[in-house]
Amino acid sequence: MTSETRKLVTERYTTWSETWGMSFAFAVTQSVEKSERIIADAIVALVAAVTEQEGVAMVEARLAQYRRDKGAEITDELPVKAKPAPLLHGITATRFAAVIWEMANAQAYRGFGIDPFFRMPAIARAVVIMKTKAQFSRQQIAGVLRITAFQVDDHLENARLLFSDGRPWIEASPALTVNGIESATWSPECPQWNSAAPRQTSEEGGKHLQDIFAQYVGNDLDVDTGQRLHSHLIVCTACRSNFSHFKKQYSDWSTSIPMIETAPEMRKHLKKVTKMALKVKRHEAGDAPKALPGLHKILRRTLRDGQIRAMVYGATAVMFFQFYFHKHSLLPHFIRRFFH
């Protein structure tokens, strides 16, 4: 692995941990100490898993290459050395979030806090953090937590209503004229939008315009629906006014969600943990362990010490002269006569 790859991996994990990883773990556990341990353990576990998978992939690639080159039965001897897949392919934000969730959920704070955010279930808090701070899509959140996208929508809607004490985020608007008939109040189910909206599947059912606004702000709408809504907001004054109000509420809600600022010491610790995890060498699949693993490292570290190195050199010199004098008996006799 090149030094550039190690640096990129370290930067990715450190950046994710600072921007949303620590807050994600804290939102589930409500403990800074637990969050710090979870983040460090998640990094080590992910690096180990990715490197092990790459070792297996490399062996499989060597087998496939050997089949193509030789067209013979596969033996244990694989002369072809195939290049493994880049390590960065396995280092993704969603995978990092999934491991954090698995580790944090086992120590989850069950709720009953003073803050409305912590009164929600742990899975709802996780959904909110991943949407507002990590800015994952509905499908990405569903994949991390192993739920459906519609359950993600339900958790987000409940979180927004809890923030506003049950009040909807779309307020009443001035009178709206629909087909020449003037309404006293504006309904969130804008008839003009309903007539212009694309057909929805049976699973989606009748989506409220408030849900459409939420997905629009969260970049979760498909291209067709997003273009239709954009065109509708240009011509519909009532929906445009309500969307402006909804967007402000969404911004206030996102700001109210607790975040954990990573201390400089923790930032250095995470970088050190990542570098150490990357330096751990693991055997390729099918490889036999080497005899006396780590012995050469012990010797190399020992010889780095100046005093120990001097002692080793001195003992070697004494042994050499004793052997030399034993083979040349006249030389010590000449030395004794010279000094006496």
mmCIF file of C-alpha atoms in Angstrom, residues 40-279:
data_model
loop_
_atom_site.group_PDB
_atom_site.id
_atom_site.type_symbol
_atom_site.label_atom_id
_atom_site.label_comp_id
_atom_site.label_asym_id
_atom_site.label_seq_id
_atom_site.Cartn_x
_atom_site.Cartn_y
_atom_site.Cartn_z
ATOM 1 C CA ALA A 40 -11.817 4.093 17.267
ATOM 2 C CA ASP A 41 -13.039 0.469 17.346
ATOM 3 C CA ALA A 42 -15.065 1.000 14.160
ATOM 4 C CA ILE A 43 -12.020 2.294 12.288
ATOM 5 C CA VAL A 44 -9.880 -0.658 13.372
ATOM 6 C CA ALA A 45 -12.613 -3.179 12.508
ATOM 7 C CA LEU A 46 -13.236 -1.657 9.080
ATOM 8 C CA VAL A 47 -9.575 -1.477 8.098
ATOM 9 C CA ALA A 48 -9.074 -5.100 9.185
ATOM 10 C CA ALA A 49 -12.151 -6.259 7.251
ATOM 11 C CA VAL A 50 -11.212 -4.382 4.087
ATOM 12 C CA THR A 51 -7.633 -5.630 4.024
ATOM 13 C CA GLU A 52 -8.757 -9.217 4.667
ATOM 14 C CA GLN A 53 -11.283 -9.001 1.829
ATOM 15 C CA GLU A 54 -8.621 -7.625 -0.463
ATOM 16 C CA GLY A 55 -6.343 -10.522 0.406
ATOM 17 C CA VAL A 56 -9.050 -12.977 -0.620
ATOM 18 C CA ALA A 57 -9.795 -10.989 -3.780
ATOM 19 C CA MET A 58 -6.118 -10.994 -4.707
ATOM 20 C CA VAL A 59 -5.877 -14.788 -4.382
ATOM 21 C CA GLU A 60 -9.036 -15.240 -6.448
ATOM 22 C CA ALA A 61 -7.617 -12.931 -9.104
ATOM 23 C CA ARG A 62 -4.403 -14.942 -9.169
ATOM 24 C CA LEU A 63 -6.408 -18.153 -9.597
ATOM 25 C CA ALA A 64 -8.422 -16.676 -12.448
ATOM 26 C CA GLN A 65 -5.289 -15.356 -14.143
ATOM 27 C CA TYR A 66 -3.601 -18.741 -13.779
ATOM 28 C CA ARG A 67 -6.589 -20.451 -15.420
ATOM 29 C CA ARG A 68 -6.473 -18.059 -18.345
ATOM 30 C CA ASP A 69 -2.713 -18.330 -18.813
ATOM 31 C CA LYS A 70 -2.248 -22.072 -18.302
ATOM 32 C CA GLY A 71 -5.658 -23.545 -19.044
ATOM 33 C CA ALA A 72 -4.845 -26.344 -16.612
ATOM 34 C CA GLU A 73 -5.922 -27.677 -13.247
ATOM 35 C CA ILE A 74 -5.309 -25.276 -10.397
ATOM 36 C CA THR A 75 -2.573 -26.218 -7.974
ATOM 37 C CA ASP A 76 -1.278 -24.659 -4.817
ATOM 38 C CA GLU A 77 1.515 -22.974 -6.729
ATOM 39 C CA LEU A 78 0.319 -19.681 -8.180
ATOM 40 C CA PRO A 79 3.160 -17.963 -10.021
ATOM 41 C CA VAL A 80 1.044 -15.063 -11.201
ATOM 42 C CA LYS A 81 0.898 -12.111 -8.816
ATOM 43 C CA ALA A 82 -2.307 -10.160 -9.483
ATOM 44 C CA LYS A 83 -2.839 -6.653 -8.224
ATOM 45 C CA PRO A 84 -5.642 -6.410 -5.631
ATOM 46 C CA ALA A 85 -8.524 -3.978 -5.833
ATOM 47 C CA PRO A 86 -7.732 -0.494 -4.490
ATOM 48 C CA LEU A 87 -8.231 -0.213 -0.750
ATOM 49 C CA LEU A 88 -10.279 2.977 -1.114
ATOM 50 C CA HIS A 89 -13.114 1.038 -2.798
ATOM 51 C CA GLY A 90 -13.973 -0.509 0.553
ATOM 52 C CA ILE A 91 -13.673 2.719 2.554
ATOM 53 C CA THR A 92 -17.131 4.304 2.239
ATOM 54 C CA ALA A 93 -19.151 6.619 4.465
ATOM 55 C CA THR A 94 -22.179 4.306 4.529
ATOM 56 C CA ARG A 95 -20.067 1.342 5.612
ATOM 57 C CA PHE A 96 -18.508 3.456 8.343
ATOM 58 C CA ALA A 97 -21.990 4.501 9.507
ATOM 59 C CA ALA A 98 -23.231 0.904 9.485
ATOM 60 C CA VAL A 99 -20.406 -0.265 11.765
ATOM 61 C CA ILE A 100 -20.927 2.696 14.108
ATOM 62 C CA TRP A 101 -24.633 1.866 14.302
ATOM 63 C CA GLU A 102 -23.977 -1.798 15.110
ATOM 64 C CA MET A 103 -21.542 -0.902 17.868
ATOM 65 C CA ALA A 104 -23.543 2.011 19.281
ATOM 66 C CA ASN A 105 -26.938 0.296 19.186
ATOM 67 C CA ALA A 106 -25.684 -2.324 21.655
ATOM 68 C CA GLN A 107 -25.084 0.534 24.132
ATOM 69 C CA ALA A 108 -27.976 2.725 23.050
ATOM 70 C CA TYR A 109 -29.573 5.254 25.356
ATOM 71 C CA ARG A 110 -33.247 4.319 25.356
ATOM 72 C CA GLY A 111 -34.727 7.775 25.692
ATOM 73 C CA PHE A 112 -36.598 9.713 28.385
ATOM 74 C CA GLY A 113 -34.213 12.680 28.151
ATOM 75 C CA ILE A 114 -35.180 16.293 28.735
ATOM 76 C CA ASP A 115 -34.249 17.295 25.207
ATOM 77 C CA PRO A 116 -36.943 16.358 22.645
ATOM 78 C CA PHE A 117 -34.272 14.848 20.444
ATOM 79 C CA PHE A 118 -33.265 12.304 23.090
ATOM 80 C CA ARG A 119 -36.875 11.384 23.834
ATOM 81 C CA MET A 120 -37.002 9.672 20.454
ATOM 82 C CA PRO A 121 -35.993 6.020 19.996
ATOM 83 C CA ALA A 122 -32.338 5.361 19.173
ATOM 84 C CA ILE A 123 -33.130 4.401 15.586
ATOM 85 C CA ALA A 124 -35.005 7.686 15.049
ATOM 86 C CA ARG A 125 -32.056 9.667 16.414
ATOM 87 C CA ALA A 126 -29.758 7.768 14.069
ATOM 88 C CA VAL A 127 -31.989 8.582 11.092
ATOM 89 C CA VAL A 128 -32.020 12.281 11.942
ATOM 90 C CA ILE A 129 -28.234 12.532 12.300
ATOM 91 C CA MET A 130 -27.571 10.687 9.060
ATOM 92 C CA LYS A 131 -30.018 12.892 7.172
ATOM 93 C CA THR A 132 -29.172 16.317 8.588
ATOM 94 C CA LYS A 133 -25.457 15.958 9.425
ATOM 95 C CA ALA A 134 -24.106 13.179 7.192
ATOM 96 C CA GLN A 135 -26.583 14.179 4.424
ATOM 97 C CA PHE A 136 -27.255 10.604 3.360
ATOM 98 C CA SER A 137 -30.130 9.834 1.001
ATOM 99 C CA ARG A 138 -33.227 7.972 2.176
ATOM 100 C CA GLN A 139 -32.018 4.815 0.451
ATOM 101 C CA GLN A 140 -28.565 5.060 2.037
ATOM 102 C CA ILE A 141 -30.070 5.489 5.509
ATOM 103 C CA ALA A 142 -32.390 2.555 4.902
ATOM 104 C CA GLY A 143 -29.428 0.401 3.884
ATOM 105 C CA VAL A 144 -27.368 1.342 6.946
ATOM 106 C CA LEU A 145 -30.211 0.704 9.438
ATOM 107 C CA ARG A 146 -31.789 -2.161 7.455
ATOM 108 C CA ILE A 147 -35.221 -0.610 7.267
ATOM 109 C CA THR A 148 -37.356 0.640 4.370
ATOM 110 C CA ALA A 149 -37.231 4.117 2.879
ATOM 111 C CA PHE A 150 -40.828 4.696 4.016
ATOM 112 C CA GLN A 151 -39.819 3.956 7.605
ATOM 113 C CA VAL A 152 -37.061 6.523 7.199
ATOM 114 C CA ASP A 153 -39.690 9.077 6.136
ATOM 115 C CA ASP A 154 -41.843 8.208 9.159
ATOM 116 C CA HIS A 155 -38.945 8.723 11.582
ATOM 117 C CA LEU A 156 -38.050 12.059 9.994
ATOM 118 C CA GLU A 157 -41.656 13.257 10.062
ATOM 119 C CA ASN A 158 -42.054 12.281 13.728
ATOM 120 C CA ALA A 159 -38.818 14.067 14.575
ATOM 121 C CA ARG A 160 -39.971 17.244 12.831
ATOM 122 C CA LEU A 161 -43.371 17.154 14.563
ATOM 123 C CA LEU A 162 -41.724 16.563 17.933
ATOM 124 C CA PHE A 163 -39.566 19.636 17.365
ATOM 125 C CA SER A 164 -42.623 21.778 16.578
ATOM 126 C CA ASP A 165 -44.819 20.276 19.330
ATOM 127 C CA GLY A 166 -47.047 18.539 16.804
ATOM 128 C CA ARG A 167 -47.684 21.571 14.636
ATOM 129 C CA PRO A 168 -47.290 21.040 10.873
ATOM 130 C CA TRP A 169 -44.581 22.975 9.130
ATOM 131 C CA ILE A 170 -46.903 24.323 6.469
ATOM 132 C CA GLU A 171 -48.895 27.286 7.678
ATOM 133 C CA ALA A 172 -52.204 28.633 6.383
ATOM 134 C CA SER A 173 -51.781 30.903 3.385
ATOM 135 C CA PRO A 174 -53.837 33.736 1.902
ATOM 136 C CA ALA A 175 -56.887 32.835 -0.141
ATOM 137 C CA LEU A 176 -56.096 30.599 -3.089
ATOM 138 C CA THR A 177 -58.199 30.632 -6.256
ATOM 139 C CA VAL A 178 -58.602 27.193 -7.798
ATOM 140 C CA ASN A 179 -60.555 26.963 -11.051
ATOM 141 C CA GLY A 180 -62.233 30.272 -10.348
ATOM 142 C CA ILE A 181 -63.396 29.280 -6.866
ATOM 143 C CA GLU A 182 -61.889 31.224 -3.988
ATOM 144 C CA SER A 183 -61.074 29.250 -0.837
ATOM 145 C CA ALA A 184 -61.154 30.843 2.599
ATOM 146 C CA THR A 185 -57.999 29.027 3.659
ATOM 147 C CA TRP A 186 -55.262 27.244 1.767
ATOM 148 C CA SER A 187 -55.100 23.470 2.060
ATOM 149 C CA PRO A 188 -51.690 21.778 2.228
ATOM 150 C CA GLU A 189 -52.953 19.427 -0.471
ATOM 151 C CA CYS A 190 -52.702 21.994 -3.225
ATOM 152 C CA PRO A 191 -55.124 20.999 -6.035
ATOM 153 C CA GLN A 192 -52.820 22.569 -8.587
ATOM 154 C CA TRP A 193 -49.926 20.417 -7.354
ATOM 155 C CA ASN A 194 -52.066 17.270 -7.224
ATOM 156 C CA SER A 195 -53.060 17.763 -10.828
ATOM 157 C CA ALA A 196 -49.463 18.399 -11.933
ATOM 158 C CA ALA A 197 -47.730 15.812 -9.730
ATOM 159 C CA PRO A 198 -46.514 12.573 -11.346
ATOM 160 C CA ARG A 199 -48.463 9.420 -10.666
ATOM 161 C CA GLN A 200 -47.388 7.624 -7.519
ATOM 162 C CA THR A 201 -47.060 3.921 -6.933
ATOM 163 C CA SER A 202 -49.393 2.046 -4.613
ATOM 164 C CA GLU A 203 -46.589 1.766 -2.045
ATOM 165 C CA GLU A 204 -46.115 5.530 -1.954
ATOM 166 C CA GLY A 205 -49.812 6.224 -1.592
ATOM 167 C CA GLY A 206 -50.978 9.826 -1.393
ATOM 168 C CA LYS A 207 -47.919 11.845 -0.478
ATOM 169 C CA HIS A 208 -48.519 15.069 1.390
ATOM 170 C CA LEU A 209 -46.983 18.177 -0.059
ATOM 171 C CA GLN A 210 -45.110 18.585 3.222
ATOM 172 C CA ASP A 211 -43.383 15.232 2.553
ATOM 173 C CA ILE A 212 -42.516 16.426 -0.954
ATOM 174 C CA PHE A 213 -41.005 19.594 0.536
ATOM 175 C CA ALA A 214 -38.948 17.526 3.002
ATOM 176 C CA GLN A 215 -37.561 15.306 0.255
ATOM 177 C CA TYR A 216 -36.914 18.348 -1.924
ATOM 178 C CA VAL A 217 -34.855 20.014 0.808
ATOM 179 C CA GLY A 218 -33.071 16.722 1.576
ATOM 180 C CA ASN A 219 -32.200 16.089 -2.124
ATOM 181 C CA ASP A 220 -34.227 12.872 -2.143
ATOM 182 C CA LEU A 221 -36.635 13.634 -4.983
ATOM 183 C CA ASP A 222 -36.185 11.985 -8.354
ATOM 184 C CA VAL A 223 -35.325 14.274 -11.266
ATOM 185 C CA ASP A 224 -38.834 14.264 -12.761
ATOM 186 C CA THR A 225 -40.634 15.134 -9.506
ATOM 187 C CA GLY A 226 -38.012 17.736 -8.615
ATOM 188 C CA GLN A 227 -38.464 19.508 -11.956
ATOM 189 C CA ARG A 228 -42.261 19.448 -11.624
ATOM 190 C CA LEU A 229 -42.111 20.886 -8.103
ATOM 191 C CA HIS A 230 -39.660 23.574 -9.200
ATOM 192 C CA SER A 231 -41.982 24.588 -12.040
ATOM 193 C CA HIS A 232 -44.970 24.534 -9.688
ATOM 194 C CA LEU A 233 -43.291 26.804 -7.126
ATOM 195 C CA ILE A 234 -42.712 29.396 -9.853
ATOM 196 C CA VAL A 235 -46.420 29.744 -10.646
ATOM 197 C CA CYS A 236 -48.048 28.930 -7.282
ATOM 198 C CA THR A 237 -47.734 31.794 -4.787
ATOM 199 C CA ALA A 238 -49.276 29.842 -1.893
ATOM 200 C CA CYS A 239 -46.950 26.843 -2.239
ATOM 201 C CA ARG A 240 -43.972 29.141 -2.677
ATOM 202 C CA SER A 241 -44.829 30.946 0.555
ATOM 203 C CA ASN A 242 -45.295 27.686 2.407
ATOM 204 C CA PHE A 243 -42.083 26.247 1.023
ATOM 205 C CA SER A 244 -40.196 29.298 2.300
ATOM 206 C CA HIS A 245 -41.730 28.748 5.743
ATOM 207 C CA PHE A 246 -40.952 25.018 5.628
ATOM 208 C CA LYS A 247 -37.349 25.663 4.644
ATOM 209 C CA LYS A 248 -36.855 28.034 7.586
ATOM 210 C CA GLN A 249 -38.353 25.474 9.968
ATOM 211 C CA TYR A 250 -36.099 22.796 8.523
ATOM 212 C CA SER A 251 -33.041 24.994 9.061
ATOM 213 C CA ASP A 252 -34.036 25.729 12.680
ATOM 214 C CA TRP A 253 -34.642 22.028 13.292
ATOM 215 C CA SER A 254 -31.257 21.018 11.853
ATOM 216 C CA THR A 255 -29.508 23.627 13.994
ATOM 217 C CA SER A 256 -31.215 22.354 17.161
ATOM 218 C CA ILE A 257 -29.862 18.811 16.760
ATOM 219 C CA PRO A 258 -26.933 18.247 19.184
ATOM 220 C CA MET A 259 -23.468 17.945 17.684
ATOM 221 C CA ILE A 260 -20.162 16.856 19.215
ATOM 222 C CA GLU A 261 -17.067 18.885 18.398
ATOM 223 C CA THR A 262 -13.987 16.695 18.128
ATOM 224 C CA ALA A 263 -11.172 17.896 20.390
ATOM 225 C CA PRO A 264 -7.671 18.252 18.886
ATOM 226 C CA GLU A 265 -6.420 15.425 21.127
ATOM 227 C CA MET A 266 -9.162 13.118 19.866
ATOM 228 C CA ARG A 267 -8.382 14.087 16.273
ATOM 229 C CA LYS A 268 -4.734 13.098 16.776
ATOM 230 C CA HIS A 269 -5.786 9.881 18.486
ATOM 231 C CA LEU A 270 -8.042 8.875 15.567
ATOM 232 C CA LYS A 271 -5.272 9.536 13.067
ATOM 233 C CA LYS A 272 -2.888 7.428 15.133
ATOM 234 C CA VAL A 273 -5.441 4.608 15.411
ATOM 235 C CA THR A 274 -6.012 4.604 11.651
ATOM 236 C CA LYS A 275 -2.287 4.591 10.852
ATOM 237 C CA MET A 276 -1.642 1.732 13.273
ATOM 238 C CA ALA A 277 -4.523 -0.292 11.822
ATOM 239 C CA LEU A 278 -3.179 0.213 8.315
ATOM 240 C CA LYS A 279 0.311 -0.928 9.316
#
